[in-house]
Amino acid sequence: MTGNPGLSVRAALAQLRTQEPEALHEYTEPMPVAEVAAHFAAAHAGVPAVGASRSEPAVLYRGVKGFQLPVLLGLYGDAARLRRWLPGLPDRAAPDTVVPLLAAAARTAPREVADAPCRAVAAVGDEVDLLRLPVLTSTPRDAGPYLTTALIRAEDPVTGETALSCHRMLVLDRSRLTVWMVPGRKLGELHRRALERGDRLPVSVSIGVPPAVMVASAVNTAFLGPGDAPSADEPPIDKLALAGALAGEAIELSPGLTQPVPALAQAEIVIEGHLDDQVADEALDGAEPGLSLPEFLGYDGRARSGLPVLTVTAVTTRHDPLYQAVVGPGREQSYLLGTAGALSVALSLPHHPGLAVHDLHFAAAGGGMLLLTVAVRKASAAGDTALPGLAREILRQHPFVKTVVLTDEDIAVSCTEDVLWAMTTRSNLAADCTEWTDLGPVPMDPSQTEAWAEHRAAGRIPGRVALDATTPFALRATTRRSFAVPAPRPDRVPGGPAPGL
């Protein structure tokens, strides 16, 4: 068993037990599976799940009624904890720091191993029964039980391209799942190509994956160019290679059992199957699609119709496996999405004369996607006028970013109070906000809908915005902090205050 916490959920939990036991909670009393998510939200979750600015502990529910597998929630609910498990993660998320990360990824290809832990117990064909897994139904309004931290791996047999991404999957019955694919995902492209060839798309689905893989899976493939910069002429770096660079060690793979797609050898649970032309609604027992489950922003999501169906051909597990999940919104989801999102933005940024990006941080208040703080370093007065162009480029390339807050490099971008201090003393909202109405609204944001606009004075869906909370270059000498001591980022310091905003 690997002892690297970036390569194994078990190693990460073992490190918590020995180094930070107060951050690991275990419940052994009986609890219905339908009550687990609500219990975690009330007792442990942070913004945006509930109105509490707190990090989340890792929690094991060992008494889930009717199931042998314990449920693991909150593993990634603390930013400093997650960072300790990823030694290759740059201290700052910026264009100059992600170049070495890509170079390391190019040297850290995944490797296949024999006798993988994930193959200890196997169920094939008619033995498959997804109903044995303690899959959570987070609220009584949900369409049903959803896999929420399952990573799908697919490979294009013609081009060699790969997809690795997390998708919500509704358990329809013993051997079928619906798969919701956000438009533009690589998995959807590979599925479409397979259908055009008249083929099925083989996939492996891994649950309880290495922490480094969980983060790397959420990095935008479009910006994972080879070598020093993205390139349209060469295939992108595999996300598993990026995960290896984050963990400081290659990711281990296990050959497929019933499908020609490898699985993550250190996963707790592996589901193999295929996607074909079969579709189903996100609903059970013939019901009309309504709500799906709580989404990352803290609101109930909308169920979809006609989703691809994944037909399961095998389920394999470790000995005594854990079932890992997220409740939807909360610190855990926000830190995963925000860590990967900051890397994606850093990888995507072109050079702006007179302006350098120093650090990037996605706030939990935006679910790790909507609210981005960008610390910049101005080399001249030209940096003042370059800010709108930088912000627009970020908004254009990253459609889930709603608001960009631009600050100086002396601001600790992951510290709520420091960002608010910059917004309060270095900006005037009426004058320093720039709106772009030609950029589409952010999906799943309730305030960027026609229904919302009907009840606002403007009467239209607002555009996405940037706020300049930087000091004008000419005034830097006369407008500076009295105590020019760099403040540590809260997500870099064990036991530090939980980053919020």
Coordinates of C-alpha atoms in Angstrom, one line a residue, residues 4-495:
N4 CA 1.9 8.9 -0.3
P5 CA -1.3 10.7 0.8
G6 CA -1.5 12.2 -2.7
L7 CA -1.8 8.7 -4.2
S8 CA -4.3 7.1 -1.9
V9 CA -7.4 8.0 0.1
R10 CA -6.3 5.4 2.7
A11 CA -2.8 7.0 3.0
A12 CA -4.5 10.5 3.4
L13 CA -6.7 9.1 6.2
A14 CA -3.8 7.4 7.9
Q15 CA -1.9 10.7 7.9
L16 CA -4.9 12.5 9.4
R17 CA -5.1 9.8 12.2
T18 CA -1.5 10.3 13.2
Q19 CA -0.9 14.0 12.5
E20 CA -4.3 15.7 12.8
P21 CA -6.7 13.3 14.7
E22 CA -9.1 16.2 15.6
A23 CA -9.8 16.5 11.8
L24 CA -11.1 13.0 11.5
H25 CA -14.6 12.1 12.9
E26 CA -16.1 8.7 13.0
Y27 CA -19.8 7.8 13.7
T28 CA -20.6 4.2 14.5
E29 CA -24.3 4.6 15.6
P30 CA -26.9 3.4 13.1
M31 CA -28.0 6.0 10.6
P32 CA -30.3 5.7 7.6
V33 CA -28.5 6.4 4.3
A34 CA -31.0 9.1 3.5
E35 CA -30.0 11.0 6.6
V36 CA -26.2 11.0 6.2
A37 CA -25.9 14.0 3.9
A38 CA -28.2 16.1 6.1
H39 CA -26.3 15.2 9.2
F40 CA -23.0 16.1 7.6
A41 CA -24.4 19.4 6.4
A42 CA -25.7 20.4 9.8
A43 CA -22.8 19.2 11.9
H44 CA -19.8 19.9 9.7
A45 CA -20.3 21.6 6.3
G46 CA -19.3 25.2 5.5
V47 CA -20.4 27.8 3.0
P48 CA -22.1 27.5 0.6
A49 CA -23.9 24.4 2.0
V50 CA -24.8 26.3 5.2
G51 CA -24.1 29.7 6.6
A52 CA -21.0 28.8 8.5
S53 CA -17.4 29.9 7.7
R54 CA -15.6 26.7 8.7
S55 CA -13.4 24.0 7.3
E56 CA -14.8 20.6 7.1
P57 CA -13.3 17.5 8.9
A58 CA -13.1 14.1 7.2
V59 CA -16.0 12.1 8.5
L60 CA -16.5 8.3 8.3
Y61 CA -20.1 7.0 8.8
R62 CA -19.6 3.4 9.8
G63 CA -23.2 2.6 10.8
V64 CA -25.1 3.2 7.6
K65 CA -28.2 1.0 8.0
G66 CA -28.4 -1.8 5.4
F67 CA -24.9 -1.4 4.1
Q68 CA -21.5 -2.8 5.0
L69 CA -19.4 -0.1 3.4
P70 CA -18.7 3.1 5.5
V71 CA -19.4 6.5 3.8
L72 CA -16.6 9.1 3.7
L73 CA -17.4 12.8 3.5
G74 CA -15.4 16.0 3.9
L75 CA -11.9 14.6 3.1
Y76 CA -11.0 17.7 1.0
G77 CA -12.8 20.1 3.3
D78 CA -9.7 22.0 4.4
A79 CA -7.4 23.8 2.0
A80 CA -4.2 23.5 4.0
R81 CA -4.9 19.7 4.4
L82 CA -5.4 19.3 0.7
R83 CA -2.2 21.2 0.0
R84 CA -0.1 19.1 2.3
W85 CA -1.1 16.0 0.3
L86 CA 0.0 17.6 -3.0
P87 CA 3.7 18.5 -2.8
G88 CA 3.8 19.4 -6.5
L89 CA 1.1 22.0 -6.2
P90 CA 2.7 25.5 -6.7
D91 CA 2.6 27.8 -3.7
R92 CA 1.1 30.4 -6.0
A93 CA -1.3 29.8 -8.9
A94 CA 0.2 32.0 -11.6
P95 CA 1.5 31.6 -15.2
D96 CA 5.2 31.5 -14.0
T97 CA 4.5 28.7 -11.5
V98 CA 2.4 26.4 -13.7
V99 CA 5.1 26.1 -16.4
P100 CA 7.4 23.9 -14.2
L101 CA 4.3 21.9 -13.2
L102 CA 3.6 21.1 -16.8
A103 CA 7.2 20.2 -17.4
A104 CA 7.0 17.8 -14.4
A105 CA 3.8 16.3 -15.7
A106 CA 5.5 15.5 -19.0
R107 CA 8.0 13.4 -17.0
T108 CA 5.5 11.7 -14.8
A109 CA 3.4 9.3 -17.0
P110 CA 1.1 6.9 -15.2
R111 CA 2.2 3.3 -15.0
E112 CA 0.3 0.0 -14.9
V113 CA 0.8 -2.4 -12.0
A114 CA -0.1 -6.0 -11.3
D115 CA -2.3 -7.1 -8.4
A116 CA -3.9 -3.7 -8.0
P117 CA -5.7 -3.1 -4.6
C118 CA -8.8 -2.1 -6.5
R119 CA -9.2 -5.6 -7.9
A120 CA -9.3 -7.5 -4.6
V121 CA -13.0 -8.3 -4.9
A122 CA -14.9 -8.6 -8.2
A123 CA -18.5 -8.9 -9.3
V124 CA -19.0 -9.5 -13.1
G125 CA -22.1 -9.7 -15.3
D126 CA -25.2 -10.8 -13.3
E127 CA -23.3 -10.5 -10.1
V128 CA -23.2 -6.7 -10.4
D129 CA -25.4 -4.9 -8.0
L130 CA -25.0 -1.1 -7.6
L131 CA -27.7 -1.2 -4.9
R132 CA -25.2 -2.6 -2.5
L133 CA -23.3 0.7 -2.5
P134 CA -24.4 3.2 0.2
V135 CA -25.1 5.9 -2.5
L136 CA -26.5 9.0 -0.9
T137 CA -29.8 10.7 -1.6
S138 CA -28.9 14.1 -0.1
T139 CA -32.4 15.6 0.3
P140 CA -35.9 14.3 0.0
R141 CA -36.3 16.4 -3.1
D142 CA -33.5 14.6 -5.0
A143 CA -34.3 12.5 -8.1
G144 CA -32.7 9.6 -6.3
P145 CA -29.3 8.3 -5.2
Y146 CA -26.3 9.9 -7.0
L147 CA -22.7 9.0 -7.3
T148 CA -21.0 12.4 -6.7
T149 CA -17.2 11.8 -6.6
A150 CA -16.9 9.1 -9.3
L151 CA -14.4 9.8 -12.0
I152 CA -15.0 8.5 -15.5
R153 CA -12.0 7.5 -17.6
A154 CA -12.4 7.0 -21.3
E155 CA -10.0 6.6 -24.3
D156 CA -10.6 7.2 -28.0
P157 CA -9.2 4.1 -29.7
V158 CA -8.7 6.0 -33.0
T159 CA -6.9 9.2 -31.8
G160 CA -5.6 8.0 -28.4
E161 CA -7.2 11.0 -26.7
T162 CA -8.4 10.5 -23.1
A163 CA -11.0 11.9 -20.9
L164 CA -11.0 12.0 -17.1
S165 CA -13.7 13.9 -15.3
C166 CA -16.2 13.8 -12.5
H167 CA -19.9 13.5 -13.3
R168 CA -23.1 13.2 -11.3
M169 CA -24.6 9.7 -12.0
L170 CA -28.1 8.7 -10.9
V171 CA -28.4 5.0 -10.0
L172 CA -31.3 3.7 -12.1
D173 CA -31.1 0.0 -11.1
R174 CA -28.6 -2.8 -10.3
S175 CA -26.5 -2.2 -13.4
R176 CA -27.4 1.2 -15.0
L177 CA -26.5 4.8 -14.3
T178 CA -27.4 8.1 -16.1
V179 CA -24.4 10.4 -16.8
W180 CA -24.8 14.2 -16.8
M181 CA -22.1 15.7 -19.0
V182 CA -21.7 19.5 -18.9
P183 CA -21.6 20.7 -22.5
G184 CA -18.0 21.0 -23.8
R185 CA -16.6 18.1 -21.7
K186 CA -14.1 15.8 -23.5
L187 CA -16.1 12.8 -22.4
G188 CA -19.1 14.0 -24.4
E189 CA -16.9 14.5 -27.5
L190 CA -15.5 10.9 -27.2
H191 CA -19.0 9.5 -26.7
R192 CA -20.3 11.4 -29.8
R193 CA -17.4 10.1 -31.9
A194 CA -18.0 6.5 -30.8
L195 CA -21.6 6.7 -31.7
E196 CA -20.7 8.2 -35.2
R197 CA -18.5 5.1 -35.7
G198 CA -21.3 2.8 -34.6
D199 CA -19.4 1.8 -31.5
R200 CA -19.8 1.8 -27.8
L201 CA -17.5 3.9 -25.6
P202 CA -15.8 1.7 -23.0
V203 CA -15.3 3.5 -19.6
S204 CA -14.0 2.9 -16.1
V205 CA -15.5 4.7 -13.2
S206 CA -13.4 5.1 -10.0
I207 CA -14.6 6.0 -6.6
G208 CA -12.3 6.9 -3.7
V209 CA -9.5 8.0 -6.0
P210 CA -6.1 9.5 -5.1
P211 CA -6.4 13.1 -4.0
A212 CA -4.0 14.2 -6.7
V213 CA -6.2 12.6 -9.3
M214 CA -9.3 14.3 -7.9
V215 CA -7.8 17.7 -8.3
A216 CA -6.2 17.0 -11.7
S217 CA -9.5 15.7 -13.1
A218 CA -11.1 19.2 -12.7
V219 CA -8.3 21.0 -14.6
N220 CA -9.5 22.1 -18.0
T221 CA -8.1 19.9 -20.7
A222 CA -8.0 22.7 -23.2
F223 CA -5.1 24.4 -21.4
L224 CA -3.0 21.3 -20.8
G225 CA -0.7 21.8 -23.7
P226 CA 2.6 19.9 -23.9
G227 CA 5.9 21.3 -22.7
D228 CA 6.0 25.0 -21.7
A229 CA 2.7 26.2 -23.1
P230 CA -0.6 25.0 -24.7
S231 CA -0.3 24.0 -28.3
A232 CA -2.9 23.1 -30.9
D233 CA -0.4 21.0 -32.8
E234 CA 0.2 18.3 -30.2
P235 CA -2.1 16.3 -27.9
P236 CA -2.6 17.7 -24.4
I237 CA -0.8 16.3 -21.3
D238 CA -2.8 13.5 -19.8
K239 CA -4.5 14.5 -16.6
L240 CA -3.1 11.4 -14.8
A241 CA 0.4 12.7 -15.7
L242 CA -0.6 16.1 -14.1
A243 CA -1.8 14.2 -11.1
G244 CA 1.5 12.4 -10.8
A245 CA 3.3 15.8 -10.9
L246 CA 1.0 17.1 -8.1
A247 CA 1.7 14.0 -6.0
G248 CA 5.4 13.8 -6.7
E249 CA 5.0 10.2 -7.9
A250 CA 3.5 8.4 -10.9
I251 CA -0.2 7.4 -10.7
E252 CA -0.8 3.6 -10.8
L253 CA -3.2 2.0 -13.2
S254 CA -4.8 -1.4 -13.4
P255 CA -5.7 -3.0 -16.7
G256 CA -9.5 -3.3 -17.4
L257 CA -11.3 -6.5 -16.4
T258 CA -14.2 -6.4 -18.8
Q259 CA -13.5 -3.2 -20.7
P260 CA -10.4 -2.0 -22.6
V261 CA -9.9 1.0 -20.3
P262 CA -7.5 1.0 -17.3
A263 CA -8.7 1.9 -13.8
L264 CA -7.1 3.7 -11.0
A265 CA -5.2 1.0 -9.1
Q266 CA -5.5 2.7 -5.7
A267 CA -9.2 3.5 -6.0
E268 CA -11.6 2.1 -3.4
I269 CA -14.2 1.0 -5.9
V270 CA -14.1 0.6 -9.7
I271 CA -17.1 0.3 -12.0
E272 CA -16.6 -0.8 -15.6
G273 CA -19.1 -0.4 -18.4
H274 CA -19.9 1.3 -21.6
L275 CA -21.9 4.2 -23.0
D276 CA -23.9 3.5 -26.2
D277 CA -27.0 5.2 -27.7
Q278 CA -29.3 4.3 -24.7
V279 CA -30.7 7.3 -22.9
A280 CA -32.9 7.9 -19.8
D281 CA -34.2 10.8 -17.8
E282 CA -32.9 11.7 -14.4
A283 CA -35.9 10.3 -12.6
L284 CA -37.0 7.0 -11.1
D285 CA -40.1 4.9 -11.4
G286 CA -41.4 6.7 -14.4
A287 CA -41.6 10.1 -12.7
E288 CA -41.2 13.4 -14.6
P289 CA -37.7 15.0 -14.3
G290 CA -37.8 17.6 -11.6
L291 CA -34.9 18.4 -9.3
S292 CA -31.6 16.5 -9.4
L293 CA -29.5 17.1 -6.2
P294 CA -27.9 20.0 -4.4
E295 CA -25.4 21.7 -6.7
F296 CA -22.0 23.3 -5.9
L297 CA -23.5 26.8 -5.5
G298 CA -25.8 25.7 -2.7
Y299 CA -29.1 25.4 -4.6
D300 CA -31.0 22.4 -5.9
G301 CA -30.1 21.4 -9.4
R302 CA -32.4 20.7 -12.3
A303 CA -32.9 17.1 -13.5
R304 CA -32.2 16.5 -17.1
S305 CA -34.0 14.4 -19.8
G306 CA -32.5 12.0 -22.3
L307 CA -29.1 11.5 -20.6
P308 CA -26.6 8.9 -21.8
V309 CA -26.9 5.6 -19.8
L310 CA -23.8 3.8 -18.6
T311 CA -24.3 0.0 -18.6
V312 CA -22.2 -1.7 -15.9
T313 CA -20.3 -4.9 -16.7
A314 CA -18.2 -5.2 -13.6
V315 CA -17.7 -3.8 -10.1
T316 CA -14.4 -4.4 -8.3
T317 CA -13.2 -3.1 -4.9
R318 CA -10.5 -3.2 -2.4
H319 CA -10.8 -5.3 0.7
D320 CA -13.0 -3.4 3.2
P321 CA -13.7 -0.6 0.7
L322 CA -14.8 3.0 1.6
Y323 CA -17.6 4.7 -0.3
Q324 CA -16.6 8.4 -0.8
A325 CA -19.0 11.1 -1.7
V326 CA -19.7 14.9 -1.4
V327 CA -23.0 16.4 -0.4
G328 CA -22.9 18.8 -3.3
P329 CA -22.1 22.3 -2.0
G330 CA -19.6 23.0 0.8
R331 CA -16.0 23.6 1.5
E332 CA -14.9 20.2 0.1
Q333 CA -16.4 20.8 -3.4
S334 CA -15.3 24.4 -3.4
Y335 CA -11.7 23.6 -2.6
L336 CA -11.5 20.9 -5.2
L337 CA -13.0 23.0 -7.9
G338 CA -11.1 26.2 -6.8
T339 CA -7.7 24.5 -6.7
A340 CA -8.1 23.1 -10.2
G341 CA -9.8 26.2 -11.5
A342 CA -6.9 28.4 -10.4
L343 CA -4.5 26.1 -12.3
S344 CA -6.7 26.3 -15.3
V345 CA -6.8 30.1 -15.3
A346 CA -3.0 30.3 -14.8
L347 CA -2.5 28.0 -17.7
S348 CA -4.8 30.0 -20.0
L349 CA -3.4 33.5 -19.5
P350 CA -1.5 35.2 -22.3
H351 CA 1.1 37.9 -21.6
H352 CA -0.1 41.4 -20.8
P353 CA 2.4 44.2 -21.2
G354 CA 3.1 46.0 -18.0
L355 CA 1.1 43.5 -15.9
A356 CA 2.0 40.2 -14.3
V357 CA -0.4 37.9 -12.5
H358 CA 1.0 37.1 -9.0
D359 CA -1.7 34.7 -7.6
L360 CA -5.2 33.4 -8.2
H361 CA -7.9 32.2 -5.8
F362 CA -11.4 31.0 -6.3
A363 CA -13.6 31.7 -3.2
A364 CA -15.9 29.2 -1.5
A365 CA -18.7 31.7 -1.7
G366 CA -18.8 31.1 -5.4
G367 CA -18.6 27.4 -5.1
G368 CA -15.0 27.4 -6.1
M369 CA -15.9 28.7 -9.6
L370 CA -17.9 31.9 -9.8
L371 CA -15.8 34.4 -7.7
L372 CA -12.1 34.8 -8.6
T373 CA -9.6 37.1 -7.0
V374 CA -6.5 37.9 -9.1
A375 CA -3.5 39.5 -7.5
V376 CA -1.4 41.5 -10.0
R377 CA 2.0 43.2 -10.2
K378 CA 2.1 46.4 -12.3
A379 CA 5.4 47.2 -13.9
S380 CA 4.3 50.7 -15.1
A381 CA 1.3 52.9 -15.5
A382 CA 0.4 50.7 -18.5
G383 CA -0.7 48.1 -16.0
D384 CA -3.7 50.3 -15.0
T385 CA -5.2 50.2 -18.4
A386 CA -4.4 46.5 -19.0
L387 CA -6.6 45.3 -16.2
P388 CA -9.9 45.3 -18.1
G389 CA -8.3 43.3 -20.9
L390 CA -6.9 40.7 -18.5
A391 CA -10.3 40.3 -16.8
R392 CA -12.2 40.0 -20.0
E393 CA -9.8 37.3 -21.2
I394 CA -10.4 35.3 -18.1
L395 CA -14.2 35.7 -18.3
R396 CA -14.1 34.8 -22.0
Q397 CA -12.1 31.6 -21.6
H398 CA -13.8 30.4 -18.3
P399 CA -17.6 30.6 -18.7
F400 CA -18.2 29.7 -15.0
V401 CA -16.4 32.8 -13.7
K402 CA -18.9 35.4 -12.9
T403 CA -16.9 38.0 -11.0
V404 CA -13.2 38.9 -11.1
V405 CA -11.8 41.0 -8.3
L406 CA -8.4 42.5 -9.2
T407 CA -6.1 43.3 -6.3
D408 CA -2.4 44.2 -5.8
E409 CA 0.2 41.6 -4.9
D410 CA 0.2 42.6 -1.2
I411 CA -3.3 41.3 -0.8
A412 CA -3.7 37.7 0.5
V413 CA -6.1 36.5 -2.1
S414 CA -7.5 33.6 -0.1
C415 CA -8.1 35.7 3.0
T416 CA -11.7 37.0 3.1
E417 CA -11.0 40.1 5.2
D418 CA -8.0 41.2 3.2
V419 CA -9.9 41.0 -0.1
L420 CA -12.8 42.9 1.4
W421 CA -10.3 45.5 2.8
A422 CA -8.9 46.0 -0.7
M423 CA -12.4 46.3 -2.2
T424 CA -13.4 48.8 0.5
T425 CA -10.3 51.0 0.5
R426 CA -9.0 50.6 -3.1
S427 CA -12.2 50.7 -5.1
N428 CA -15.4 52.5 -5.5
L429 CA -18.0 50.0 -6.8
A430 CA -20.0 52.5 -8.9
A431 CA -16.8 53.6 -10.8
D432 CA -14.5 50.7 -10.7
C433 CA -16.7 47.9 -12.0
T434 CA -16.6 46.9 -15.6
E435 CA -19.5 44.9 -17.1
W436 CA -19.5 42.8 -20.3
T437 CA -23.0 42.1 -21.6
D438 CA -21.8 40.2 -24.6
L439 CA -20.5 37.4 -22.5
G440 CA -23.1 34.8 -21.7
P441 CA -24.6 34.3 -18.2
V442 CA -23.1 31.8 -15.9
P443 CA -24.9 28.4 -15.9
M444 CA -26.7 27.4 -12.7
D445 CA -26.5 31.0 -11.2
P446 CA -30.0 31.9 -10.2
S447 CA -29.3 35.6 -10.4
Q448 CA -28.4 35.5 -14.1
T449 CA -31.7 34.3 -15.4
E450 CA -34.7 36.0 -17.1
A451 CA -36.9 35.2 -14.0
W452 CA -34.5 37.1 -11.7
A453 CA -34.1 40.0 -14.1
E454 CA -37.9 40.6 -14.1
H455 CA -37.7 41.6 -10.5
R456 CA -34.7 44.0 -10.9
A457 CA -34.7 47.6 -12.0
A458 CA -32.5 46.9 -15.1
G459 CA -35.0 44.5 -16.5
R460 CA -32.3 42.4 -18.2
I461 CA -29.8 39.6 -17.4
P462 CA -26.7 41.4 -16.3
G463 CA -23.3 40.7 -17.8
R464 CA -20.3 39.3 -16.0
V465 CA -18.1 41.8 -14.2
A466 CA -14.7 42.8 -13.0
L467 CA -13.8 45.0 -10.1
D468 CA -10.5 47.0 -10.0
A469 CA -9.5 47.0 -6.4
T470 CA -5.8 47.9 -7.2
T471 CA -3.9 51.0 -6.3
P472 CA -3.2 53.3 -9.3
F473 CA 0.4 52.9 -10.3
A474 CA 1.2 56.6 -9.8
L475 CA -0.1 56.4 -6.2
R476 CA 1.7 53.4 -5.0
A477 CA 4.3 55.4 -3.0
T478 CA 1.6 57.3 -1.1
T479 CA -1.0 54.6 -0.7
R480 CA 0.7 51.6 1.0
R481 CA 0.1 49.4 4.0
S482 CA 1.5 50.8 7.2
F483 CA 2.9 47.3 8.0
A484 CA 4.4 45.9 4.9
V485 CA 4.8 42.3 6.2
P486 CA 3.5 39.7 3.8
A487 CA 0.5 38.0 5.3
P488 CA 0.5 34.1 5.1
R489 CA -2.3 32.7 3.1
P490 CA -4.8 30.9 5.4
D491 CA -4.9 27.9 3.2
R492 CA -1.1 27.5 3.5
V493 CA -1.1 27.4 7.3
P494 CA -2.3 24.3 9.2
G495 CA -4.9 25.3 11.7

